[in-house]
Short mmCIF file of C-alpha atoms in Angstrom, two decimals:
data_model
loop_
_atom_site.label_atom_id
_atom_site.label_comp_id
_atom_site.label_asym_id
_atom_site.label_seq_id
_atom_site.Cartn_x
_atom_site.Cartn_y
_atom_site.Cartn_z
CA UNK A 1 -2.97 47.22 -26.70
CA UNK A 2 -4.36 44.21 -28.60
CA UNK A 3 -5.73 46.47 -31.34
CA UNK A 4 -2.38 48.27 -31.70
CA UNK A 5 -0.59 44.91 -31.94
CA UNK A 6 -2.95 43.91 -34.73
CA UNK A 7 -2.43 47.20 -36.55
CA UNK A 8 1.35 47.05 -36.20
CA UNK A 9 1.41 43.54 -37.62
CA UNK A 10 -0.88 44.62 -40.45
CA UNK A 11 1.44 47.54 -41.23
CA UNK A 12 4.47 45.24 -41.19
CA UNK A 13 2.74 42.86 -43.61
CA UNK A 14 0.93 45.27 -45.94
CA UNK A 15 3.03 48.49 -45.55
CA UNK A 16 0.04 50.80 -45.39
CA UNK A 17 -3.05 51.51 -43.30
CA UNK A 18 -6.06 53.76 -43.59
CA UNK A 19 -5.87 57.31 -42.24
CA UNK A 20 -8.02 56.31 -39.27
CA UNK A 21 -5.76 53.34 -38.55
CA UNK A 22 -2.64 55.51 -38.63
CA UNK A 23 -4.26 57.89 -36.17
CA UNK A 24 -5.31 54.99 -33.97
CA UNK A 25 -1.72 53.72 -33.88
CA UNK A 26 -0.40 57.17 -33.00
CA UNK A 27 -3.00 57.61 -30.26
CA UNK A 28 -2.06 54.15 -28.93
CA UNK A 29 1.56 55.20 -28.39
CA UNK A 30 3.01 53.76 -25.18
CA UNK A 31 6.45 52.44 -24.24
CA UNK A 32 5.16 48.90 -24.81
CA UNK A 33 3.71 49.71 -28.24
CA UNK A 34 6.92 51.52 -29.17
CA UNK A 35 9.05 48.52 -28.21
CA UNK A 36 6.99 46.22 -30.44
CA UNK A 37 7.07 48.71 -33.32
CA UNK A 38 10.86 49.06 -32.97
CA UNK A 39 11.32 45.28 -33.03
CA UNK A 40 9.25 44.95 -36.20
CA UNK A 41 11.03 47.93 -37.76
CA UNK A 42 14.47 46.55 -36.96
CA UNK A 43 13.53 43.24 -38.59
CA UNK A 44 12.31 45.11 -41.68
CA UNK A 45 15.44 47.23 -42.04
CA UNK A 46 17.75 44.24 -41.52
CA UNK A 47 15.98 42.36 -44.32
CA UNK A 48 16.91 45.18 -46.70
CA UNK A 49 20.09 46.73 -45.28
CA UNK A 50 21.49 44.19 -42.82
CA UNK A 51 23.19 46.10 -40.02
CA UNK A 52 24.58 48.83 -42.30
CA UNK A 53 24.39 52.48 -41.31
CA UNK A 54 25.17 55.10 -43.96
CA UNK A 55 26.92 58.36 -43.18
CA UNK A 56 26.40 61.64 -45.01
CA UNK A 57 28.72 64.60 -44.65
CA UNK A 58 26.53 67.61 -43.86
CA UNK A 59 27.77 70.98 -45.11
CA UNK A 60 25.63 73.89 -43.92
CA UNK A 61 26.38 76.32 -46.72
CA UNK A 62 24.57 79.47 -45.53
CA UNK A 63 22.53 80.84 -42.63
CA UNK A 64 20.94 83.54 -44.80
CA UNK A 65 17.36 82.74 -45.81
CA UNK A 66 14.60 84.49 -47.73
CA UNK A 67 11.89 82.59 -45.84
CA UNK A 68 10.24 83.54 -42.57
CA UNK A 69 9.02 80.20 -41.18
CA UNK A 70 7.67 80.77 -37.68
CA UNK A 71 9.66 77.90 -36.16
CA UNK A 72 13.13 78.45 -37.64
CA UNK A 73 16.07 80.23 -36.03
CA UNK A 74 17.54 81.37 -39.34
CA UNK A 75 14.25 82.92 -40.50
CA UNK A 76 14.64 86.18 -42.39
CA UNK A 77 13.19 88.32 -39.57
CA UNK A 78 15.56 87.07 -36.87
CA UNK A 79 17.90 90.03 -36.33
CA UNK A 80 19.96 88.08 -33.80
CA UNK A 81 21.00 85.35 -36.23
CA UNK A 82 24.67 85.36 -37.22
CA UNK A 83 24.74 85.18 -40.99
CA UNK A 84 27.35 83.59 -43.24
CA UNK A 85 27.64 82.19 -46.77
CA UNK A 86 30.33 79.71 -47.70
CA UNK A 87 32.30 80.30 -50.86
CA UNK A 88 32.49 77.55 -53.49
CA UNK A 89 36.10 76.93 -52.45
CA UNK A 90 35.11 76.54 -48.80
CA UNK A 91 32.46 74.01 -49.81
CA UNK A 92 35.00 72.11 -51.91
CA UNK A 93 37.44 72.11 -48.99
CA UNK A 94 34.73 70.56 -46.79
CA UNK A 95 34.19 67.84 -49.39
CA UNK A 96 37.93 67.17 -49.64
CA UNK A 97 38.16 66.74 -45.88
CA UNK A 98 35.04 64.59 -45.88
CA UNK A 99 36.42 62.34 -48.61
CA UNK A 100 39.60 61.91 -46.58
CA UNK A 101 37.54 60.92 -43.53
CA UNK A 102 35.57 58.33 -45.51
CA UNK A 103 32.39 60.15 -46.54
CA UNK A 104 31.01 59.28 -49.97
CA UNK A 105 27.87 61.44 -49.83
CA UNK A 106 27.88 65.18 -49.28
CA UNK A 107 24.74 67.07 -48.27
CA UNK A 108 24.67 70.78 -49.11
CA UNK A 109 22.06 72.36 -46.86
CA UNK A 110 21.24 76.00 -46.27
CA UNK A 111 18.71 78.80 -46.19
CA UNK A 112 16.53 79.35 -49.24
CA UNK A 113 17.18 81.72 -52.10
CA UNK A 114 20.83 82.44 -51.35
CA UNK A 115 22.45 80.44 -54.17
CA UNK A 116 21.19 80.69 -57.73
CA UNK A 117 20.64 77.49 -59.68
CA UNK A 118 23.66 78.34 -61.81
CA UNK A 119 25.83 78.72 -58.71
CA UNK A 120 24.58 75.43 -57.28
CA UNK A 121 25.14 73.66 -60.60
CA UNK A 122 28.69 75.00 -60.78
CA UNK A 123 29.51 73.81 -57.27
CA UNK A 124 27.99 70.37 -57.88
CA UNK A 125 29.95 70.01 -61.13
CA UNK A 126 33.19 70.82 -59.31
CA UNK A 127 32.45 68.33 -56.51
CA UNK A 128 31.68 65.60 -59.03
CA UNK A 129 34.81 66.46 -61.04
CA UNK A 130 37.02 65.97 -57.98
CA UNK A 131 35.07 63.03 -56.51
CA UNK A 132 33.29 61.25 -59.37
CA UNK A 133 32.31 58.32 -57.15
CA UNK A 134 30.49 60.44 -54.57
CA UNK A 135 26.79 61.30 -54.28
CA UNK A 136 25.68 64.90 -53.88
CA UNK A 137 22.50 65.69 -52.00
CA UNK A 138 20.99 69.17 -52.05
CA UNK A 139 18.73 70.66 -49.38
CA UNK A 140 18.33 74.26 -50.46
CA UNK A 141 14.59 74.77 -50.56
CA UNK A 142 12.18 75.74 -53.28
CA UNK A 143 13.19 76.47 -56.89
CA UNK A 144 11.45 76.31 -60.26
CA UNK A 145 11.31 73.04 -62.15
CA UNK A 146 13.79 74.48 -64.65
CA UNK A 147 16.24 75.27 -61.86
CA UNK A 148 15.91 71.79 -60.38
CA UNK A 149 16.55 70.35 -63.85
CA UNK A 150 19.71 72.44 -64.20
CA UNK A 151 21.04 71.15 -60.86
CA UNK A 152 20.18 67.59 -61.80
CA UNK A 153 22.05 67.84 -65.11
CA UNK A 154 25.09 69.17 -63.22
CA UNK A 155 25.30 65.92 -61.26
CA UNK A 156 23.08 66.33 -58.18
CA UNK A 157 21.78 62.91 -57.16
CA UNK A 158 19.36 63.60 -54.32
CA UNK A 159 17.24 66.40 -52.95
CA UNK A 160 15.90 66.79 -49.42
CA UNK A 161 12.85 69.02 -49.03
CA UNK A 162 10.81 68.48 -45.90
CA UNK A 163 7.12 68.90 -46.56
CA UNK A 164 6.82 69.91 -42.84
CA UNK A 165 3.17 68.85 -42.64
CA UNK A 166 0.80 67.17 -45.08
CA UNK A 167 -2.16 69.24 -43.88
CA UNK A 168 -2.61 72.56 -45.77
CA UNK A 169 -4.36 74.26 -42.85
CA UNK A 170 -1.59 73.23 -40.47
CA UNK A 171 1.03 74.38 -43.00
CA UNK A 172 -0.55 77.83 -42.97
CA UNK A 173 -0.16 78.01 -39.18
CA UNK A 174 3.59 77.36 -39.43
CA UNK A 175 4.43 79.73 -42.30
CA UNK A 176 3.62 83.26 -43.49
CA UNK A 177 1.18 83.62 -46.38
CA UNK A 178 4.02 84.15 -48.88
CA UNK A 179 4.91 80.47 -48.48
CA UNK A 180 2.41 78.01 -49.87
CA UNK A 181 1.68 74.36 -49.24
CA UNK A 182 0.80 73.90 -52.91
CA UNK A 183 4.18 75.18 -54.07
CA UNK A 184 5.97 72.93 -51.57
CA UNK A 185 4.16 69.93 -53.01
CA UNK A 186 4.81 71.11 -56.56
CA UNK A 187 8.52 71.15 -55.79
CA UNK A 188 8.48 67.62 -54.39
CA UNK A 189 6.68 66.19 -57.41
CA UNK A 190 8.94 68.11 -59.81
CA UNK A 191 12.00 66.68 -58.08
CA UNK A 192 10.64 63.17 -58.33
CA UNK A 193 9.77 63.51 -62.02
CA UNK A 194 13.29 64.79 -62.76
CA UNK A 195 14.86 61.61 -61.45
CA UNK A 196 16.23 62.76 -58.11
CA UNK A 197 16.25 60.45 -55.13
CA UNK A 198 13.83 62.55 -53.12
CA UNK A 199 13.56 63.07 -49.40
CA UNK A 200 10.66 64.72 -47.57
CA UNK A 201 9.85 64.83 -43.87
CA UNK A 202 8.05 66.51 -41.01
CA UNK A 203 8.42 67.81 -37.49
CA UNK A 204 7.04 65.83 -34.56
CA UNK A 205 5.24 67.93 -31.98
CA UNK A 206 5.20 71.16 -33.98
CA UNK A 207 2.78 73.85 -32.76
CA UNK A 208 -0.91 73.08 -33.37
CA UNK A 209 -0.13 69.52 -34.46
CA UNK A 210 -2.42 66.68 -33.37
CA UNK A 211 -2.38 62.95 -34.04
CA UNK A 212 -4.62 63.63 -37.04
CA UNK A 213 -1.95 65.78 -38.75
CA UNK A 214 0.67 63.13 -37.98
CA UNK A 215 -1.58 60.46 -39.48
CA UNK A 216 -1.83 62.60 -42.62
CA UNK A 217 1.97 62.74 -42.73
CA UNK A 218 2.21 58.95 -42.60
CA UNK A 219 -0.43 58.61 -45.32
CA UNK A 220 1.45 61.11 -47.49
CA UNK A 221 4.71 59.18 -47.09
CA UNK A 222 2.94 55.96 -48.09
CA UNK A 223 1.44 57.63 -51.18
CA UNK A 224 4.42 59.74 -52.29
CA UNK A 225 6.91 56.93 -51.62
CA UNK A 226 10.10 59.00 -51.22
CA UNK A 227 13.54 57.43 -51.16
CA UNK A 228 14.40 59.31 -47.96
CA UNK A 229 12.43 60.73 -45.06
CA UNK A 230 13.77 63.02 -42.35
CA UNK A 231 11.77 63.57 -39.18
CA UNK A 232 12.77 65.09 -35.88
CA UNK A 233 11.12 66.51 -32.78
CA UNK A 234 10.18 70.17 -32.90
CA UNK A 235 12.59 72.21 -30.77
CA UNK A 236 11.78 75.90 -30.29
CA UNK A 237 14.19 78.72 -31.02
CA UNK A 238 14.12 81.65 -28.59
CA UNK A 239 14.11 84.29 -31.35
CA UNK A 240 11.04 83.05 -33.24
CA UNK A 241 7.26 83.45 -32.80
CA UNK A 242 7.22 79.88 -31.43
CA UNK A 243 10.01 80.51 -28.93
CA UNK A 244 7.81 79.75 -25.92
CA UNK A 245 6.20 76.63 -27.37
CA UNK A 246 7.02 73.24 -25.81
CA UNK A 247 9.39 70.90 -27.61
CA UNK A 248 8.06 67.80 -29.30
CA UNK A 249 8.50 64.34 -27.82
CA UNK A 250 11.69 62.53 -28.80
CA UNK A 251 10.06 59.26 -27.71
CA UNK A 252 7.09 59.77 -30.02
CA UNK A 253 9.54 60.64 -32.80
CA UNK A 254 11.31 57.31 -32.31
CA UNK A 255 7.97 55.52 -32.51
CA UNK A 256 7.14 57.30 -35.76
CA UNK A 257 10.55 56.32 -37.16
CA UNK A 258 9.51 52.72 -36.59
CA UNK A 259 6.16 53.25 -38.31
CA UNK A 260 7.90 54.86 -41.30
CA UNK A 261 10.23 51.88 -41.59
CA UNK A 262 7.21 49.56 -41.66
CA UNK A 263 5.49 51.73 -44.30
CA UNK A 264 8.52 51.57 -46.58
CA UNK A 265 11.28 49.12 -45.56
CA UNK A 266 13.67 50.53 -48.21
CA UNK A 267 13.61 54.10 -46.82
CA UNK A 268 16.83 55.91 -46.11
CA UNK A 269 15.86 57.15 -42.67
CA UNK A 270 18.15 59.45 -40.66
CA UNK A 271 18.54 59.66 -36.93
CA UNK A 272 18.49 63.46 -36.94
CA UNK A 273 20.49 66.03 -35.00
CA UNK A 274 17.29 67.11 -33.23
CA UNK A 275 16.96 63.62 -31.75
CA UNK A 276 20.54 63.78 -30.52
CA UNK A 277 19.84 67.22 -29.04
CA UNK A 278 16.93 66.00 -26.89
CA UNK A 279 18.20 62.51 -26.01
CA UNK A 280 21.69 61.66 -24.71
CA UNK A 281 21.82 58.61 -27.02
CA UNK A 282 19.52 59.92 -29.72
CA UNK A 283 21.42 58.50 -32.68
CA UNK A 284 21.72 55.06 -31.14
CA UNK A 285 18.04 55.09 -30.12
CA UNK A 286 17.18 56.08 -33.67
CA UNK A 287 19.05 53.09 -35.06
CA UNK A 288 17.23 50.74 -32.69
CA UNK A 289 13.91 52.26 -33.82
CA UNK A 290 14.60 51.64 -37.52
CA UNK A 291 16.82 54.50 -38.76
CA UNK A 292 19.86 53.76 -40.94
CA UNK A 293 21.45 57.13 -41.79
CA UNK A 294 23.54 59.59 -39.76
CA UNK A 295 24.67 63.01 -41.00
CA UNK A 296 27.77 64.26 -39.13
CA UNK A 297 28.67 67.91 -39.61
CA UNK A 298 31.44 68.74 -42.11
CA UNK A 299 30.88 72.51 -42.04
CA UNK A 300 33.78 74.80 -41.11
CA UNK A 301 34.08 74.82 -37.33
CA UNK A 302 34.02 78.63 -37.31
CA UNK A 303 30.48 78.66 -38.75
CA UNK A 304 28.74 75.69 -37.15
CA UNK A 305 27.22 77.51 -34.20
CA UNK A 306 25.75 80.15 -36.53
CA UNK A 307 23.48 77.63 -38.25
CA UNK A 308 21.13 77.76 -35.30
CA UNK A 309 17.79 76.32 -36.40
CA UNK A 310 16.63 75.74 -32.81
CA UNK A 311 17.85 76.16 -29.25
CA UNK A 312 20.99 74.20 -28.28
CA UNK A 313 21.44 72.56 -31.69
CA UNK A 314 24.34 70.12 -31.56
CA UNK A 315 27.31 70.73 -33.83
CA UNK A 316 30.18 69.10 -31.95
CA UNK A 317 30.78 65.80 -30.16
CA UNK A 318 29.51 62.90 -32.25
CA UNK A 319 27.67 65.37 -34.50
CA UNK A 320 31.06 66.54 -35.79
CA UNK A 321 32.56 64.69 -38.74
CA UNK A 322 36.02 64.74 -37.20
CA UNK A 323 34.74 62.50 -34.39
CA UNK A 324 33.67 59.79 -36.81
CA UNK A 325 35.69 57.02 -35.16
CA UNK A 326 33.98 57.59 -31.82
CA UNK A 327 30.63 57.54 -33.60
CA UNK A 328 31.57 54.23 -35.25
CA UNK A 329 32.20 52.71 -31.84
CA UNK A 330 28.98 54.01 -30.31
CA UNK A 331 26.92 52.68 -33.23
CA UNK A 332 28.76 49.34 -33.13
CA UNK A 333 27.92 49.08 -29.43
CA UNK A 334 24.20 48.80 -30.28
CA UNK A 335 24.76 46.26 -33.08
CA UNK A 336 25.18 48.29 -36.27
CA UNK A 337 28.07 49.10 -38.59
CA UNK A 338 28.90 52.42 -40.23
CA UNK A 339 29.99 51.72 -43.80
CA UNK A 340 31.92 53.76 -46.38
CA UNK A 341 29.35 53.71 -49.12
CA UNK A 342 27.29 56.20 -51.14
CA UNK A 343 24.26 54.42 -49.73
CA UNK A 344 21.90 54.79 -52.68
CA UNK A 345 18.26 53.97 -52.15
CA UNK A 346 17.43 50.37 -53.15
CA UNK A 347 15.48 50.10 -56.40
#
């Protein structure tokens, strides 16, 4: 415990450790270590953000996907997945409703390869035309640098692309050979060079993952220095090759949220839906561990259940945008305040 205290304090002061030290901290996980990490993380986030929590309106634009990731419920090979693709007008309607509710950032997320860059650029331009003071975040997977540039010129501000794992050998165990670790990394560095606020992230407890792979993830975050980072516990989906694998630990995920906050105090760090799926008060626990972003669902109610990335994925209750006032109260109850703000990353 004494060594982990020393390492946590070093991370809080210096914002990075060696790979071995990251692994040591992960291996030292305990409720006591997690409480100390959360306290340090909360202090770090309050120094930058006060008690502000930013909301993003999540619009899940399509459950079609060209990819076949072994862990994902909307993978191409899943014949049981209910497929849909929102029209540009449906997406704009979601944004209009979100603006009315108080959202100033819209996140367009969906399966890969379903919208061309021109289609995405057209939709982004329309959103920005109607809501010039909003931020648009895209989370639509891998494209060429030229395509990313086209979307950026159209007005896209941010791009979320989870790296999933910073270990190439581990990446190969989670994806078919058609999907490459090198191309994933190429995309992330292209996005950064094009001026996006970039988000990456990884699963906690994914199949074949050890503390060494998690330590590599932390080292990658420290080196890449994204503006955003999304992590969540692995949750299996029954219709995938990993359907019988155990879920990741929500408690370990909370601990890693705290470590990420200490690595980069200015991170925009969501309390993800997966956390809320495994823990009754997952969002609130995420805030107490150092998170400062929540992404309620703005998708059409008729389609929400179809975007089934993993078993029992939440899409109603406090995950639903229309229940924002209840979410405000639950977040206020643990000492934080949801604000109506684009919530740009500090520079």
